[in-house]
Coordinates of C-alpha atoms in Angstrom, one line a residue:
M343 CA 3.1 2.4 14.0
P344 CA -0.7 2.7 13.9
H345 CA -2.5 2.9 10.6
P346 CA -2.8 6.6 9.5
R347 CA -6.6 6.4 9.2
T348 CA -9.0 6.2 12.1
A349 CA -11.2 3.1 12.5
R350 CA -14.8 3.2 11.2
P351 CA -17.7 2.1 13.3
A352 CA -19.1 -1.3 12.5
A353 CA -21.4 -1.3 9.5
D354 CA -25.1 -2.1 10.0
P355 CA -25.6 -5.6 8.3
E356 CA -29.1 -4.4 7.2
D357 CA -27.6 -1.4 5.3
D358 CA -26.9 -2.3 1.7
C359 CA -24.4 0.0 -0.1
S360 CA -24.0 1.0 -3.6
P361 CA -21.3 -0.7 -5.9
E362 CA -19.3 2.5 -5.7
E363 CA -19.4 2.5 -1.9
L364 CA -18.4 -1.2 -1.9
A365 CA -15.5 -0.5 -4.2
E366 CA -14.4 2.3 -1.9
L367 CA -14.6 0.1 1.2
R368 CA -12.7 -2.7 -0.6
A369 CA -9.9 -0.2 -1.6
E370 CA -9.7 1.0 2.0
L371 CA -9.5 -2.5 3.3
Q372 CA -6.8 -3.4 0.8
S373 CA -4.8 -0.3 1.8
R374 CA -5.0 -1.3 5.5
L375 CA -4.0 -4.9 4.7
D376 CA -1.0 -3.6 2.6
H377 CA 0.0 -1.3 5.5
L378 CA -0.2 -4.2 8.0
R379 CA 1.9 -6.5 5.7
R380 CA 4.5 -3.7 5.3
M381 CA 4.7 -3.2 9.0
R382 CA 5.0 -6.9 9.7
A383 CA 7.7 -7.3 7.1
E384 CA 9.6 -4.3 8.5
G385 CA 9.4 -5.8 12.0
A386 CA 10.6 -9.2 10.7
R387 CA 13.6 -7.6 8.9
E388 CA 14.5 -5.7 12.1
R389 CA 14.4 -8.9 14.1
G390 CA 16.3 -10.8 11.5
D391 CA 13.5 -13.3 10.8
L392 CA 13.8 -14.9 7.3
T393 CA 10.3 -16.6 7.3

């Protein structure tokens, strides 16, 4: 199952962002990582993997 949010374009490395924007981006990244971990764990359970 794909992540429910669409991908963002790559950020411009020259573009600095505010602390609020950085916190928002970190929260989104954490959400995506959590989603990926849940999907991998679910797939492992379905396959019977115990690792």
